[in-house]
C-alpha cells in the first residue's frame, strides 16, 4: 500500500504502530512460507514504523519511551566458530537446539558431541524481539512453548546460538512457567559455552555456569 500510495504512508504507519495489535507482535514467516520476499517486505515496514515514531500521539510517546528504556534483543547473531579440539563426549545426552529464524551451526556441534539431536516443532520459531517493547509476555509464551517441547521430548538441555538468547531463556523461566501453567526448569547453554565444554573446560566461572538461574544439573554430576 505504501509503495502504491505513498501519500498515505503516515496514515498507514499510524495504524501499524498500534500497541494492542500492531506490527510489534509480528513473528517471522521466513521459515513458514515459500515466498521469502514477503518477510523482507514486512521487515521494511517494521523499519519504517521505527522511523515514524515521533512524540505526537500517546501511542508514539509510549513506544518512543520504551525504545529509549529497553534494548531490542538480538536473538539471531552467532559466531561461526567450531570446536577445534574435542575431548569431551555427550554420547549419552539428548540435546534440543533452538536455531531461531536465521542460520546456525548448532546441529553440527551436536553431531560433533555425539549426542542425539532432539527435533522440536518450534526450533526455527521467531521470538518476536520487537514485541518486547510493549508486551514481554508475548515472547515469554513463545519461549515457554519451546522449552515445553524440549522437555516433553526428553531433552537434557537446550542449545542456543548466542549469549542474549541463553540469558533470555535461562533468567525468565519463572515468568514463562506462570504463563504456561506448569513447571519448566530446563537448562540452557549457549553455543560458546558448549564449545568450551567440548574442548574440556571444567571451570564453572570460566564457563559462566555460576551465573545461570536454572542450574546446569548434568555438569554438577
PDB file of C-alpha atoms in Angstrom:
ATOM      1  CA  UNK A   1       0.000   0.000   0.000  1.00  0.00           C
ATOM      2  CA  UNK A   2       2.790   2.419   0.906  1.00  0.00           C
ATOM      3  CA  UNK A   3       4.600   1.678  -2.356  1.00  0.00           C
ATOM      4  CA  UNK A   4       1.434   2.306  -4.393  1.00  0.00           C
ATOM      5  CA  UNK A   5       0.016   5.207  -2.362  1.00  0.00           C
ATOM      6  CA  UNK A   6       2.975   6.953  -0.776  1.00  0.00           C
ATOM      7  CA  UNK A   7       0.801   9.906   0.223  1.00  0.00           C
ATOM      8  CA  UNK A   8      -0.955   7.555   2.685  1.00  0.00           C
ATOM      9  CA  UNK A   9       2.308   6.489   4.337  1.00  0.00           C
ATOM     10  CA  UNK A  10       1.726   8.452   7.560  1.00  0.00           C
ATOM     11  CA  UNK A  11      -1.869   7.241   7.948  1.00  0.00           C
ATOM     12  CA  UNK A  12      -0.883   3.615   7.317  1.00  0.00           C
ATOM     13  CA  UNK A  13       2.027   3.710   9.760  1.00  0.00           C
ATOM     14  CA  UNK A  14      -0.154   5.242  12.489  1.00  0.00           C
ATOM     15  CA  UNK A  15      -2.279   2.090  12.297  1.00  0.00           C
ATOM     16  CA  UNK A  16       0.746  -0.204  12.026  1.00  0.00           C
ATOM     17  CA  UNK A  17       2.290   1.032  15.311  1.00  0.00           C
ATOM     18  CA  UNK A  18      -0.834   0.314  17.377  1.00  0.00           C
ATOM     19  CA  UNK A  19       0.279  -1.180  20.696  1.00  0.00           C
ATOM     20  CA  UNK A  20      -2.731  -3.509  21.017  1.00  0.00           C
ATOM     21  CA  UNK A  21      -2.486  -5.408  17.752  1.00  0.00           C
ATOM     22  CA  UNK A  22       0.181  -3.693  15.656  1.00  0.00           C
ATOM     23  CA  UNK A  23       3.295  -4.891  13.864  1.00  0.00           C
ATOM     24  CA  UNK A  24       5.265  -5.252  17.122  1.00  0.00           C
ATOM     25  CA  UNK A  25       3.662  -8.708  17.513  1.00  0.00           C
ATOM     26  CA  UNK A  26       4.884  -9.946  14.142  1.00  0.00           C
ATOM     27  CA  UNK A  27       6.804 -13.228  14.143  1.00  0.00           C
ATOM     28  CA  UNK A  28       8.968 -14.050  11.145  1.00  0.00           C
ATOM     29  CA  UNK A  29       7.313 -16.099   8.409  1.00  0.00           C
ATOM     30  CA  UNK A  30      10.633 -16.757   6.649  1.00  0.00           C
ATOM     31  CA  UNK A  31      10.567 -20.418   7.682  1.00  0.00           C
ATOM     32  CA  UNK A  32       6.810 -20.866   7.217  1.00  0.00           C
ATOM     33  CA  UNK A  33       6.091 -19.741   3.639  1.00  0.00           C
ATOM     34  CA  UNK A  34       7.758 -20.265   0.286  1.00  0.00           C
ATOM     35  CA  UNK A  35       7.847 -16.563  -0.600  1.00  0.00           C
ATOM     36  CA  UNK A  36      10.961 -15.274   1.248  1.00  0.00           C
ATOM     37  CA  UNK A  37      10.498 -11.785  -0.220  1.00  0.00           C
ATOM     38  CA  UNK A  38       7.281 -11.346   1.772  1.00  0.00           C
ATOM     39  CA  UNK A  39       9.197 -11.388   5.069  1.00  0.00           C
ATOM     40  CA  UNK A  40      11.668  -8.868   3.631  1.00  0.00           C
ATOM     41  CA  UNK A  41       8.760  -6.517   2.898  1.00  0.00           C
ATOM     42  CA  UNK A  42       7.421  -6.893   6.433  1.00  0.00           C
ATOM     43  CA  UNK A  43      10.852  -6.069   7.848  1.00  0.00           C
ATOM     44  CA  UNK A  44      10.851  -2.896   5.733  1.00  0.00           C
ATOM     45  CA  UNK A  45       7.533  -1.901   7.305  1.00  0.00           C
ATOM     46  CA  UNK A  46       8.971  -2.534  10.787  1.00  0.00           C
ATOM     47  CA  UNK A  47      11.908  -0.304   9.857  1.00  0.00           C
ATOM     48  CA  UNK A  48       9.534   2.427   8.637  1.00  0.00           C
ATOM     49  CA  UNK A  49       7.485   2.064  11.828  1.00  0.00           C
ATOM     50  CA  UNK A  50      10.565   2.734  13.958  1.00  0.00           C
ATOM     51  CA  UNK A  51      11.470   5.747  11.813  1.00  0.00           C
ATOM     52  CA  UNK A  52       7.911   7.055  12.054  1.00  0.00           C
ATOM     53  CA  UNK A  53       7.753   7.098  15.861  1.00  0.00           C
ATOM     54  CA  UNK A  54       7.528  10.707  16.993  1.00  0.00           C
ATOM     55  CA  UNK A  55       6.114  12.248  20.197  1.00  0.00           C
ATOM     56  CA  UNK A  56       2.871  13.351  18.545  1.00  0.00           C
ATOM     57  CA  UNK A  57       0.420  10.840  19.956  1.00  0.00           C
ATOM     58  CA  UNK A  58       0.031   8.825  23.137  1.00  0.00           C
ATOM     59  CA  UNK A  59       0.911   5.651  21.267  1.00  0.00           C
ATOM     60  CA  UNK A  60       4.019   7.186  19.752  1.00  0.00           C
ATOM     61  CA  UNK A  61       5.086   8.606  23.112  1.00  0.00           C
ATOM     62  CA  UNK A  62       4.620   5.231  24.770  1.00  0.00           C
ATOM     63  CA  UNK A  63       6.659   3.349  22.179  1.00  0.00           C
ATOM     64  CA  UNK A  64       9.311   6.066  21.965  1.00  0.00           C
ATOM     65  CA  UNK A  65       9.748   5.907  25.748  1.00  0.00           C
ATOM     66  CA  UNK A  66      10.017   2.119  25.655  1.00  0.00           C
ATOM     67  CA  UNK A  67      12.557   2.258  22.822  1.00  0.00           C
ATOM     68  CA  UNK A  68      14.755   4.506  24.952  1.00  0.00           C
ATOM     69  CA  UNK A  69      14.327   2.376  28.062  1.00  0.00           C
ATOM     70  CA  UNK A  70      14.615  -1.077  26.531  1.00  0.00           C
ATOM     71  CA  UNK A  71      17.061  -2.518  24.068  1.00  0.00           C
ATOM     72  CA  UNK A  72      15.626  -4.734  21.331  1.00  0.00           C
ATOM     73  CA  UNK A  73      17.247  -8.103  21.882  1.00  0.00           C
ATOM     74  CA  UNK A  74      19.255  -9.668  19.083  1.00  0.00           C
ATOM     75  CA  UNK A  75      18.483 -13.368  19.106  1.00  0.00           C
ATOM     76  CA  UNK A  76      19.989 -14.098  15.681  1.00  0.00           C
ATOM     77  CA  UNK A  77      23.724 -13.298  15.785  1.00  0.00           C
ATOM     78  CA  UNK A  78      26.263 -16.088  16.238  1.00  0.00           C
ATOM     79  CA  UNK A  79      29.954 -16.742  15.710  1.00  0.00           C
ATOM     80  CA  UNK A  80      30.953 -19.285  13.090  1.00  0.00           C
ATOM     81  CA  UNK A  81      33.456 -20.935  15.414  1.00  0.00           C
ATOM     82  CA  UNK A  82      33.709 -24.707  15.693  1.00  0.00           C
ATOM     83  CA  UNK A  83      35.259 -26.840  18.415  1.00  0.00           C
ATOM     84  CA  UNK A  84      38.924 -27.180  17.494  1.00  0.00           C
ATOM     85  CA  UNK A  85      39.983 -29.918  19.921  1.00  0.00           C
ATOM     86  CA  UNK A  86      37.066 -32.077  21.080  1.00  0.00           C
ATOM     87  CA  UNK A  87      37.939 -34.059  24.200  1.00  0.00           C
ATOM     88  CA  UNK A  88      34.512 -34.287  25.859  1.00  0.00           C
ATOM     89  CA  UNK A  89      31.757 -36.556  24.532  1.00  0.00           C
ATOM     90  CA  UNK A  90      27.996 -36.127  25.087  1.00  0.00           C
ATOM     91  CA  UNK A  91      27.075 -39.506  23.609  1.00  0.00           C
ATOM     92  CA  UNK A  92      24.548 -40.314  26.353  1.00  0.00           C
ATOM     93  CA  UNK A  93      22.717 -36.992  26.013  1.00  0.00           C
ATOM     94  CA  UNK A  94      19.615 -35.797  24.179  1.00  0.00           C
ATOM     95  CA  UNK A  95      20.080 -32.161  23.115  1.00  0.00           C
ATOM     96  CA  UNK A  96      17.423 -29.864  21.650  1.00  0.00           C
ATOM     97  CA  UNK A  97      18.589 -26.913  19.567  1.00  0.00           C
ATOM     98  CA  UNK A  98      16.742 -23.627  19.212  1.00  0.00           C
ATOM     99  CA  UNK A  99      18.022 -22.144  15.936  1.00  0.00           C
ATOM    100  CA  UNK A 100      15.769 -19.103  15.557  1.00  0.00           C
ATOM    101  CA  UNK A 101      14.917 -17.717  12.137  1.00  0.00           C
ATOM    102  CA  UNK A 102      18.465 -17.298  10.828  1.00  0.00           C
ATOM    103  CA  UNK A 103      21.397 -19.593  10.257  1.00  0.00           C
ATOM    104  CA  UNK A 104      23.136 -21.575  12.984  1.00  0.00           C
ATOM    105  CA  UNK A 105      25.759 -24.284  13.372  1.00  0.00           C
ATOM    106  CA  UNK A 106      24.101 -25.941  16.358  1.00  0.00           C
ATOM    107  CA  UNK A 107      23.285 -29.213  14.576  1.00  0.00           C
ATOM    108  CA  UNK A 108      26.912 -29.557  13.526  1.00  0.00           C
ATOM    109  CA  UNK A 109      28.058 -29.064  17.124  1.00  0.00           C
ATOM    110  CA  UNK A 110      25.583 -31.657  18.404  1.00  0.00           C
ATOM    111  CA  UNK A 111      26.867 -34.132  15.786  1.00  0.00           C
ATOM    112  CA  UNK A 112      30.462 -33.464  16.880  1.00  0.00           C
ATOM    113  CA  UNK A 113      29.465 -34.039  20.520  1.00  0.00           C
ATOM    114  CA  UNK A 114      27.982 -37.464  19.595  1.00  0.00           C
ATOM    115  CA  UNK A 115      24.730 -36.582  21.353  1.00  0.00           C
ATOM    116  CA  UNK A 116      21.271 -37.331  19.973  1.00  0.00           C
ATOM    117  CA  UNK A 117      19.656 -34.265  18.393  1.00  0.00           C
ATOM    118  CA  UNK A 118      16.076 -33.758  19.619  1.00  0.00           C
ATOM    119  CA  UNK A 119      13.876 -32.232  16.913  1.00  0.00           C
ATOM    120  CA  UNK A 120      11.200 -29.861  18.234  1.00  0.00           C
ATOM    121  CA  UNK A 121       8.429 -28.160  16.172  1.00  0.00           C
ATOM    122  CA  UNK A 122       9.400 -24.612  17.214  1.00  0.00           C
ATOM    123  CA  UNK A 123      13.172 -24.878  16.716  1.00  0.00           C
ATOM    124  CA  UNK A 124      13.026 -22.265  13.932  1.00  0.00           C
ATOM    125  CA  UNK A 125      10.378 -20.050  15.550  1.00  0.00           C
ATOM    126  CA  UNK A 126      10.781 -16.277  15.916  1.00  0.00           C
ATOM    127  CA  UNK A 127      10.978 -14.953  19.495  1.00  0.00           C
ATOM    128  CA  UNK A 128       9.468 -11.658  18.277  1.00  0.00           C
ATOM    129  CA  UNK A 129      12.018  -9.327  19.816  1.00  0.00           C
ATOM    130  CA  UNK A 130      10.072  -6.242  18.703  1.00  0.00           C
ATOM    131  CA  UNK A 131       7.137  -7.269  20.887  1.00  0.00           C
ATOM    132  CA  UNK A 132       9.379  -6.961  23.963  1.00  0.00           C
ATOM    133  CA  UNK A 133       8.979  -3.190  23.646  1.00  0.00           C
ATOM    134  CA  UNK A 134       5.301  -3.329  24.535  1.00  0.00           C
ATOM    135  CA  UNK A 135       4.439  -6.794  25.870  1.00  0.00           C
ATOM    136  CA  UNK A 136       7.143  -9.120  27.207  1.00  0.00           C
ATOM    137  CA  UNK A 137       4.600 -11.891  27.815  1.00  0.00           C
ATOM    138  CA  UNK A 138       4.263 -12.498  24.065  1.00  0.00           C
ATOM    139  CA  UNK A 139       7.900 -13.592  23.739  1.00  0.00           C
ATOM    140  CA  UNK A 140       7.770 -15.410  27.082  1.00  0.00           C
ATOM    141  CA  UNK A 141       4.895 -17.532  25.758  1.00  0.00           C
ATOM    142  CA  UNK A 142       6.827 -18.459  22.589  1.00  0.00           C
ATOM    143  CA  UNK A 143       9.965 -19.268  24.592  1.00  0.00           C
ATOM    144  CA  UNK A 144       7.944 -21.261  27.141  1.00  0.00           C
ATOM    145  CA  UNK A 145       6.441 -23.367  24.337  1.00  0.00           C
ATOM    146  CA  UNK A 146       9.943 -24.093  23.017  1.00  0.00           C
ATOM    147  CA  UNK A 147      11.111 -25.225  26.454  1.00  0.00           C
ATOM    148  CA  UNK A 148       7.993 -27.393  26.942  1.00  0.00           C
ATOM    149  CA  UNK A 149       8.590 -29.097  23.586  1.00  0.00           C
ATOM    150  CA  UNK A 150      12.191 -29.833  24.525  1.00  0.00           C
ATOM    151  CA  UNK A 151      11.158 -31.151  27.936  1.00  0.00           C
ATOM    152  CA  UNK A 152       8.320 -33.296  26.574  1.00  0.00           C
ATOM    153  CA  UNK A 153      10.756 -34.842  24.074  1.00  0.00           C
ATOM    154  CA  UNK A 154      13.185 -35.806  26.866  1.00  0.00           C
ATOM    155  CA  UNK A 155      15.924 -33.286  26.044  1.00  0.00           C
ATOM    156  CA  UNK A 156      18.613 -32.950  28.708  1.00  0.00           C
ATOM    157  CA  UNK A 157      19.125 -29.299  27.835  1.00  0.00           C
ATOM    158  CA  UNK A 158      18.561 -26.695  25.112  1.00  0.00           C
ATOM    159  CA  UNK A 159      21.412 -25.350  22.991  1.00  0.00           C
ATOM    160  CA  UNK A 160      21.067 -21.791  21.626  1.00  0.00           C
ATOM    161  CA  UNK A 161      23.342 -19.789  19.357  1.00  0.00           C
ATOM    162  CA  UNK A 162      24.244 -16.718  21.420  1.00  0.00           C
ATOM    163  CA  UNK A 163      24.509 -15.285  24.924  1.00  0.00           C
ATOM    164  CA  UNK A 164      21.468 -12.998  24.573  1.00  0.00           C
ATOM    165  CA  UNK A 165      19.166 -15.923  23.784  1.00  0.00           C
ATOM    166  CA  UNK A 166      20.683 -18.041  26.557  1.00  0.00           C
ATOM    167  CA  UNK A 167      20.113 -15.319  29.145  1.00  0.00           C
ATOM    168  CA  UNK A 168      16.535 -14.756  27.937  1.00  0.00           C
ATOM    169  CA  UNK A 169      15.636 -18.456  28.246  1.00  0.00           C
ATOM    170  CA  UNK A 170      17.541 -19.009  31.490  1.00  0.00           C
ATOM    171  CA  UNK A 171      16.656 -15.913  33.505  1.00  0.00           C
ATOM    172  CA  UNK A 172      12.939 -15.722  32.676  1.00  0.00           C
ATOM    173  CA  UNK A 173      11.697 -19.291  33.138  1.00  0.00           C
ATOM    174  CA  UNK A 174       9.687 -18.409  36.256  1.00  0.00           C
ATOM    175  CA  UNK A 175       7.694 -15.906  34.157  1.00  0.00           C
ATOM    176  CA  UNK A 176       7.264 -18.499  31.409  1.00  0.00           C
ATOM    177  CA  UNK A 177       6.018 -21.012  33.994  1.00  0.00           C
ATOM    178  CA  UNK A 178       3.267 -18.644  35.113  1.00  0.00           C
ATOM    179  CA  UNK A 179       2.078 -18.236  31.526  1.00  0.00           C
ATOM    180  CA  UNK A 180       2.375 -21.948  30.699  1.00  0.00           C
ATOM    181  CA  UNK A 181       0.840 -23.094  33.980  1.00  0.00           C
ATOM    182  CA  UNK A 182       3.467 -25.786  34.504  1.00  0.00           C
ATOM    183  CA  UNK A 183       6.978 -26.280  35.817  1.00  0.00           C
ATOM    184  CA  UNK A 184       9.821 -25.942  33.312  1.00  0.00           C
ATOM    185  CA  UNK A 185      13.310 -25.925  34.866  1.00  0.00           C
ATOM    186  CA  UNK A 186      15.222 -26.635  31.643  1.00  0.00           C
ATOM    187  CA  UNK A 187      18.966 -25.935  31.489  1.00  0.00           C
ATOM    188  CA  UNK A 188      20.088 -23.758  28.570  1.00  0.00           C
ATOM    189  CA  UNK A 189      23.597 -23.467  27.111  1.00  0.00           C
ATOM    190  CA  UNK A 190      24.936 -21.037  24.536  1.00  0.00           C
ATOM    191  CA  UNK A 191      26.976 -22.142  21.547  1.00  0.00           C
ATOM    192  CA  UNK A 192      30.111 -20.607  23.119  1.00  0.00           C
ATOM    193  CA  UNK A 193      29.616 -22.499  26.403  1.00  0.00           C
ATOM    194  CA  UNK A 194      29.045 -25.789  24.589  1.00  0.00           C
ATOM    195  CA  UNK A 195      32.224 -25.380  22.533  1.00  0.00           C
ATOM    196  CA  UNK A 196      34.169 -24.724  25.739  1.00  0.00           C
ATOM    197  CA  UNK A 197      32.732 -27.888  27.281  1.00  0.00           C
ATOM    198  CA  UNK A 198      33.597 -29.926  24.190  1.00  0.00           C
ATOM    199  CA  UNK A 199      37.153 -28.641  24.438  1.00  0.00           C
ATOM    200  CA  UNK A 200      37.392 -29.829  28.036  1.00  0.00           C
ATOM    201  CA  UNK A 201      36.756 -26.679  30.092  1.00  0.00           C
ATOM    202  CA  UNK A 202      35.527 -27.598  33.593  1.00  0.00           C
ATOM    203  CA  UNK A 203      35.825 -24.307  35.484  1.00  0.00           C
ATOM    204  CA  UNK A 204      32.252 -23.159  36.241  1.00  0.00           C
ATOM    205  CA  UNK A 205      33.243 -19.494  36.485  1.00  0.00           C
ATOM    206  CA  UNK A 206      35.037 -19.552  33.117  1.00  0.00           C
ATOM    207  CA  UNK A 207      32.030 -21.285  31.605  1.00  0.00           C
ATOM    208  CA  UNK A 208      29.666 -18.806  33.262  1.00  0.00           C
ATOM    209  CA  UNK A 209      27.585 -21.634  34.726  1.00  0.00           C
ATOM    210  CA  UNK A 210      27.641 -19.985  38.158  1.00  0.00           C
ATOM    211  CA  UNK A 211      25.544 -17.164  36.684  1.00  0.00           C
ATOM    212  CA  UNK A 212      22.741 -19.437  35.471  1.00  0.00           C
ATOM    213  CA  UNK A 213      19.392 -19.116  37.209  1.00  0.00           C
ATOM    214  CA  UNK A 214      18.413 -22.652  36.184  1.00  0.00           C
ATOM    215  CA  UNK A 215      21.266 -24.944  37.304  1.00  0.00           C
ATOM    216  CA  UNK A 216      23.070 -26.966  34.651  1.00  0.00           C
ATOM    217  CA  UNK A 217      22.452 -30.168  36.572  1.00  0.00           C
ATOM    218  CA  UNK A 218      24.407 -32.595  34.381  1.00  0.00           C
ATOM    219  CA  UNK A 219      27.601 -30.606  34.988  1.00  0.00           C
ATOM    220  CA  UNK A 220      27.204 -30.900  38.751  1.00  0.00           C
ATOM    221  CA  UNK A 221      27.050 -34.669  38.386  1.00  0.00           C
TER     222      UNK A 221
END
